[in-house]
Amino acid sequence: MPELPEVETIRRQLEPDLCGRRFEAVEVLDPYFAKPASAGALESAASGRSVIDVGRRGKYLVFELDDGNSLVIHLRMTGSITLLAPDGTASPGDARIHAPGDPEKHLKARFTLDDGGEMLFADPRRFGRGFIAGPEALEAYFDSRLGVEPLSPDFTVEAMAAMSAGRTGPLKSFLLNQKGVAGVGNIYADEALFRAGLHPLSPGGSMKPEHHRALRDGVVEALQRGLDLGGASIDDYRDARGDTGSMQNEFLVHRREGEACPRCGEKIVRIVVGGRSTYFCPACQKRLRRRPRRLARQGGPGRS
DNA sequence: CGCGCAACCTGTCTGC
DNA sequence: TGCAGACAGGTTGCGC
């Protein structure tokens, strides 16, 4: 569920209320949450520590602690974080209320704050993870998994060209690979490709300079739109206040199979790419040829 | 190294 | 109503 816009929305809500606060108590209710480390290790490393900063890298939330270590949380598919006010105010999406059946069935971790508030992590599908890491280990962890931050100045047309060069896999898979652009998931990959006018099955390396720019811009615009709307709530997603986002009301193609393309009116099609549902407009998003056009002759404008 | 796909889990919805 | 099967925002590991 949560991709960059959703995670960033949560981060922005947590930051002002969490910075300067101390984790009075930390309870890991499901050992899966702390895997591969132990629940006890996470509890003891985080409890008693104050939060210096709340950051984000790709889809990871990073709570920087006062001892130099960081608590890192990834929501994966269905994880959610809910911040409860000191007075115990239960917001509409309160994980304990939202969960069907047993009120605490999906609650996986509880971080009690020194002002009486609570940060709750819930996750019905149990894919979400939390761990503690020192600065060097954390840098190595992210460096080995994540590429450029798409909303940073580093995400240039040149960067897009470099990371896609020579790739034979489909553009959709390329966007989902976090080592290229960090933070794009299934929703925003479809939206970005539509905005760029690119076919999800076109090979990454088939893009020409104008396509590099179009895709870079498409990714930025799709993510920024999602951020402006507080994320997309298809099913489970709620922000840290328990509210839904509204990006789902403005999907251009994602989950709109059979509906009219907002640009040309053609019916939107659903295919499966890399095991993931993929939606696009067959009229607006034409496939590119296998390889980029070569210079016609040896004597052409050379590479100086 | 790049790529495709199964696996990890649980819940919900659809079709028979 | 019951039940099998498909599908769901992500990432990792394995085989080729």
Coordinates of C-alpha atoms (C1' of nucleotides) in Angstrom, one line a residue:
Chain A
M1 CA 0.0 0.0 0.0
P2 CA 2.1 2.9 1.2
E3 CA 4.4 4.3 -1.4
L4 CA 6.5 7.5 -1.1
P5 CA 3.5 10.0 -0.9
E6 CA 1.8 7.9 1.8
V7 CA 4.9 7.4 3.8
E8 CA 5.9 11.1 3.5
T9 CA 2.4 12.2 4.5
I10 CA 2.8 10.1 7.7
R11 CA 6.3 11.4 8.3
R12 CA 5.1 15.0 8.1
Q13 CA 2.4 14.3 10.6
L14 CA 4.6 12.5 13.1
E15 CA 7.5 14.9 13.0
P16 CA 6.1 17.9 14.9
D17 CA 4.5 15.7 17.6
L18 CA 7.3 13.2 18.0
C19 CA 10.4 15.3 17.9
G20 CA 11.7 15.9 21.5
R21 CA 9.4 13.2 22.8
R22 CA 10.8 10.1 24.6
F23 CA 9.7 6.5 24.2
E24 CA 8.6 5.8 27.8
A25 CA 7.8 2.2 26.9
V26 CA 8.1 0.1 23.8
E27 CA 6.1 -3.2 23.4
V28 CA 6.5 -5.5 20.5
L29 CA 3.4 -7.6 20.4
D30 CA 4.3 -9.7 17.4
P31 CA 7.9 -10.9 17.1
Y32 CA 7.5 -10.9 13.3
F33 CA 7.6 -7.1 13.4
A34 CA 11.2 -7.1 14.7
K35 CA 12.5 -9.9 12.5
P36 CA 15.2 -11.0 12.0
A37 CA 16.2 -9.4 15.3
S38 CA 14.3 -10.2 18.5
A39 CA 11.4 -8.3 19.9
G40 CA 13.2 -7.8 23.1
A41 CA 16.2 -6.3 21.4
L42 CA 14.1 -3.7 19.7
E43 CA 12.2 -2.9 22.8
S44 CA 15.3 -2.4 24.9
A45 CA 17.1 -0.4 22.2
A46 CA 14.2 2.0 21.7
S47 CA 12.7 2.4 25.2
G48 CA 14.0 5.4 27.1
R49 CA 15.3 7.0 24.0
S50 CA 14.2 10.4 22.7
V51 CA 13.3 11.2 19.1
I52 CA 15.6 13.7 17.6
D53 CA 14.2 13.7 14.1
V54 CA 11.7 11.9 11.9
G55 CA 13.0 11.3 8.4
R56 CA 12.2 9.2 5.3
R57 CA 14.3 7.4 2.7
G58 CA 12.3 5.7 -0.1
K59 CA 9.4 4.0 1.7
Y60 CA 11.3 3.7 5.0
L61 CA 10.5 5.9 8.0
V62 CA 13.6 6.8 10.1
F63 CA 13.2 7.8 13.7
E64 CA 16.6 9.2 14.7
L65 CA 17.2 8.6 18.4
D66 CA 19.3 10.5 20.9
D67 CA 21.9 7.8 21.2
G68 CA 22.8 8.0 17.6
N69 CA 20.9 5.0 16.6
S70 CA 17.7 5.0 14.5
L71 CA 14.5 3.1 14.7
V72 CA 13.5 2.2 11.1
I73 CA 10.0 1.1 10.1
H74 CA 8.8 -0.1 6.8
L75 CA 5.0 -0.5 6.4
R76 CA 5.2 -2.8 3.4
M77 CA 1.7 -3.7 2.1
T78 CA -0.7 -3.1 4.9
G79 CA 1.2 -1.5 7.8
S80 CA -0.1 1.6 9.5
I81 CA 1.0 4.0 12.1
T82 CA -1.4 5.9 14.3
L83 CA -0.5 8.6 16.6
L84 CA -2.8 8.9 19.7
A85 CA -3.0 12.2 21.6
P86 CA -2.0 12.3 25.3
D87 CA -5.7 12.4 26.2
G88 CA -6.2 9.1 24.4
T89 CA -8.3 10.7 21.7
A90 CA -9.3 8.0 19.3
S91 CA -9.1 9.1 15.8
P92 CA -11.4 7.5 13.2
G93 CA -8.6 5.3 11.9
D94 CA -7.3 4.3 15.3
A95 CA -5.7 1.0 14.7
R96 CA -7.4 -0.6 17.7
I97 CA -10.8 0.5 16.5
H98 CA -10.2 0.0 12.8
A99 CA -9.2 -3.6 13.2
P100 CA -12.1 -6.0 12.7
G101 CA -12.9 -8.5 15.4
D102 CA -10.5 -8.5 18.2
P103 CA -9.7 -4.8 18.9
E104 CA -6.0 -5.5 19.2
K105 CA -5.7 -8.3 16.7
H106 CA -3.6 -6.4 14.3
L107 CA -1.7 -4.2 16.7
K108 CA 2.0 -5.2 16.4
A109 CA 3.8 -2.6 18.4
R110 CA 3.0 0.1 20.9
F111 CA 5.4 3.1 21.6
T112 CA 4.2 4.9 24.7
L113 CA 5.4 8.5 24.8
D114 CA 6.5 10.5 27.8
D115 CA 3.6 12.9 27.4
G116 CA 1.1 10.1 27.6
G117 CA 0.5 9.8 23.9
E118 CA 1.1 6.6 21.9
M119 CA 2.4 5.7 18.5
L120 CA 0.8 2.4 17.3
F121 CA 1.9 0.1 14.6
A122 CA -0.7 -2.2 13.2
D123 CA -0.5 -4.6 10.2
P124 CA -3.0 -7.2 9.3
R125 CA -0.7 -8.9 6.7
R126 CA 2.3 -8.9 9.0
F127 CA 4.8 -7.8 6.3
G128 CA 5.8 -4.6 8.0
R129 CA 9.1 -4.5 9.8
G130 CA 10.9 -2.4 12.4
F131 CA 14.6 -2.5 13.3
I132 CA 17.3 -0.5 15.1
A133 CA 20.5 0.5 13.3
G134 CA 23.5 2.7 13.9
P135 CA 24.4 5.4 11.5
E136 CA 27.0 3.5 9.5
A137 CA 25.0 0.3 9.3
L138 CA 21.9 2.3 8.2
E139 CA 23.8 4.1 5.5
A140 CA 25.1 0.8 4.2
Y141 CA 21.6 -0.7 4.4
F142 CA 20.1 2.1 2.3
D143 CA 22.9 2.3 -0.1
S144 CA 22.6 -1.3 -1.0
R145 CA 18.9 -1.1 -1.6
L146 CA 17.8 2.3 -2.6
G147 CA 18.5 4.6 -5.5
V148 CA 17.8 8.3 -6.0
E149 CA 15.2 10.2 -4.1
P150 CA 12.7 11.2 -6.8
L151 CA 11.7 14.5 -5.1
S152 CA 15.3 15.6 -4.6
P153 CA 17.4 17.7 -7.0
D154 CA 19.5 14.5 -7.6
F155 CA 16.7 13.1 -9.7
T156 CA 17.8 14.6 -13.0
V157 CA 17.2 13.7 -16.6
E158 CA 20.8 12.6 -16.7
A159 CA 20.3 10.3 -13.7
M160 CA 17.2 8.8 -15.4
A161 CA 19.2 8.2 -18.5
A162 CA 22.1 6.6 -16.7
M163 CA 20.0 4.2 -14.5
S164 CA 17.9 3.0 -17.5
A165 CA 20.7 2.5 -20.0
G166 CA 21.0 -1.0 -21.2
R167 CA 18.0 -2.3 -19.3
T168 CA 16.0 -5.0 -21.1
G169 CA 13.2 -5.4 -18.6
P170 CA 9.9 -3.6 -18.9
L171 CA 9.7 0.1 -17.8
K172 CA 7.1 -0.9 -15.2
S173 CA 9.6 -3.3 -13.5
F174 CA 12.3 -0.7 -13.8
L175 CA 10.2 1.8 -11.9
L176 CA 9.3 -0.7 -9.2
N177 CA 13.0 -1.5 -8.6
Q178 CA 13.9 0.6 -5.6
K179 CA 17.6 0.7 -6.6
G180 CA 16.7 3.0 -9.4
V181 CA 14.1 5.5 -8.2
A182 CA 13.4 5.0 -4.5
G183 CA 9.8 5.2 -3.4
V184 CA 7.7 4.4 -6.5
G185 CA 5.3 1.5 -6.1
N186 CA 2.6 -0.1 -8.2
I187 CA 0.1 2.9 -8.1
Y188 CA 2.6 5.7 -8.9
A189 CA 4.5 3.6 -11.5
D190 CA 1.3 3.3 -13.6
E191 CA 0.4 7.0 -13.1
A192 CA 4.0 8.1 -14.0
L193 CA 4.1 6.0 -17.2
F194 CA 0.7 7.4 -18.3
R195 CA 1.9 10.9 -17.7
A196 CA 5.0 10.2 -19.7
G197 CA 3.1 8.5 -22.5
L198 CA 5.2 5.4 -22.2
H199 CA 4.1 1.8 -22.5
P200 CA 4.7 -0.3 -19.4
L201 CA 6.3 -3.1 -21.4
S202 CA 8.8 -1.0 -23.3
P203 CA 12.3 -2.0 -22.3
G204 CA 14.1 0.5 -20.0
G205 CA 17.0 0.9 -22.4
S206 CA 14.7 1.7 -25.3
M207 CA 14.1 5.2 -24.1
K208 CA 15.5 8.2 -26.0
P209 CA 16.4 11.5 -24.4
E210 CA 12.9 12.9 -24.8
H211 CA 11.6 9.9 -23.0
H212 CA 14.1 10.2 -20.2
R213 CA 12.8 13.7 -19.5
A214 CA 9.1 12.6 -19.9
L215 CA 9.5 9.8 -17.5
R216 CA 11.5 11.8 -14.9
D217 CA 8.8 14.5 -15.1
G218 CA 6.0 11.9 -15.0
V219 CA 7.4 10.3 -11.8
V220 CA 7.8 13.7 -10.1
E221 CA 4.4 14.9 -11.1
A222 CA 2.6 11.7 -10.1
L223 CA 4.3 11.6 -6.7
Q224 CA 3.8 15.3 -6.0
R225 CA 0.1 15.0 -6.8
G226 CA -0.2 12.1 -4.4
L227 CA 1.6 14.1 -1.8
D228 CA -0.6 17.1 -2.3
L229 CA -3.7 14.9 -1.8
G230 CA -2.4 13.1 1.3
G231 CA -1.8 9.8 -0.4
A232 CA -4.1 7.2 -1.9
S233 CA -6.4 5.1 0.2
I234 CA -7.6 2.2 -1.8
D235 CA -8.4 0.0 1.1
D236 CA -6.4 0.0 4.3
Y237 CA -4.3 3.0 4.1
R238 CA -4.8 5.7 6.7
D239 CA -2.4 8.4 7.7
A240 CA -1.1 9.0 11.2
R241 CA -4.3 10.7 12.2
G242 CA -6.5 7.9 10.9
D243 CA -7.7 9.8 7.9
T244 CA -7.8 8.7 4.3
G245 CA -6.0 10.4 1.5
S246 CA -7.8 11.4 -1.7
M247 CA -5.4 10.5 -4.5
Q248 CA -7.5 7.4 -5.2
N249 CA -10.2 9.8 -6.6
E250 CA -7.8 11.2 -9.1
F251 CA -6.1 8.1 -10.5
L252 CA -5.6 8.6 -14.3
V253 CA -5.3 5.0 -15.2
H254 CA -4.5 2.8 -12.1
R255 CA -7.4 0.5 -11.2
R256 CA -9.5 2.0 -14.0
E257 CA -9.7 -1.0 -16.4
G258 CA -12.4 -0.5 -19.0
E259 CA -12.9 3.2 -18.1
A260 CA -12.2 6.0 -20.5
C261 CA -8.7 7.4 -20.8
P262 CA -8.7 10.9 -19.4
R263 CA -6.7 12.1 -22.4
C264 CA -8.1 10.4 -25.4
G265 CA -11.2 8.4 -24.3
E266 CA -9.9 5.0 -25.3
K267 CA -10.6 2.2 -22.9
I268 CA -8.0 1.6 -20.2
V269 CA -6.4 -1.8 -20.3
R270 CA -5.1 -4.1 -17.5
I271 CA -2.2 -6.4 -18.0
V272 CA 0.2 -8.2 -15.6
V273 CA 3.8 -7.1 -15.6
G274 CA 6.2 -8.7 -13.2
G275 CA 3.3 -10.3 -11.4
R276 CA 1.8 -6.9 -10.7
S277 CA -1.5 -5.5 -12.0
T278 CA -0.7 -2.8 -14.6
Y279 CA -3.1 -0.3 -16.1
F280 CA -2.4 1.9 -19.2
C281 CA -4.0 3.5 -22.2
P282 CA -3.1 1.5 -25.3
A283 CA -3.6 4.6 -27.5
C284 CA -1.6 7.1 -25.5
Q285 CA 1.1 4.8 -24.4
K286 CA 2.7 3.2 -27.5
R287 CA 5.5 0.6 -27.2
L288 CA 8.9 1.7 -28.0
R289 CA 11.2 -0.3 -30.2
R290 CA 13.6 -2.8 -28.7
R291 CA 16.7 -0.6 -29.1
P292 CA 17.3 3.1 -29.3
R293 CA 17.9 4.3 -32.8
R294 CA 21.5 4.2 -33.8
L295 CA 23.4 6.8 -35.7
A296 CA 22.7 6.1 -39.3
R297 CA 26.3 6.2 -40.4
Q298 CA 29.8 6.1 -38.9
G299 CA 30.5 9.7 -40.0
G300 CA 27.5 11.1 -38.2
P301 CA 27.6 13.6 -35.4
G302 CA 30.1 11.8 -33.3
R303 CA 30.8 11.4 -29.7
S304 CA 33.7 13.8 -29.9
Chain B
dC1 C1' 24.8 -8.4 -12.9
dG2 C1' 20.0 -8.4 -15.0
dC3 C1' 15.7 -10.6 -15.1
dG4 C1' 11.4 -13.3 -13.9
dC5 C1' 9.0 -15.5 -10.5
dA6 C1' 7.8 -17.7 -6.1
dA7 C1' 7.5 -16.8 -1.3
dC8 C1' 6.3 -14.3 2.7
dC9 C1' 1.1 -13.6 5.4
dT10 C1' -3.8 -12.4 6.1
dG11 C1' -8.0 -10.6 4.6
dT12 C1' -11.6 -9.7 1.1
dC13 C1' -14.1 -10.3 -2.9
dT14 C1' -15.9 -13.1 -6.9
dG15 C1' -17.8 -16.9 -9.1
dC16 C1' -19.7 -21.4 -9.1
Chain C
dT1 C1' -24.4 -20.7 2.5
dG2 C1' -19.9 -22.8 1.4
dC3 C1' -15.7 -23.0 -0.7
dA4 C1' -11.9 -22.6 -4.0
dG5 C1' -9.3 -19.3 -6.3
dA6 C1' -7.8 -14.7 -7.5
dC7 C1' -6.0 -10.6 -5.8
dA8 C1' -4.0 -6.8 -2.7
dG9 C1' 0.0 -0.8 -1.5
dG10 C1' 6.3 -4.4 -1.1
dT11 C1' 10.6 -6.7 -0.7
dT12 C1' 13.7 -10.7 -0.8
dG13 C1' 15.8 -14.8 -2.4
dC14 C1' 16.6 -18.2 -5.8
dG15 C1' 17.5 -20.1 -10.4
dC16 C1' 19.0 -19.1 -15.0

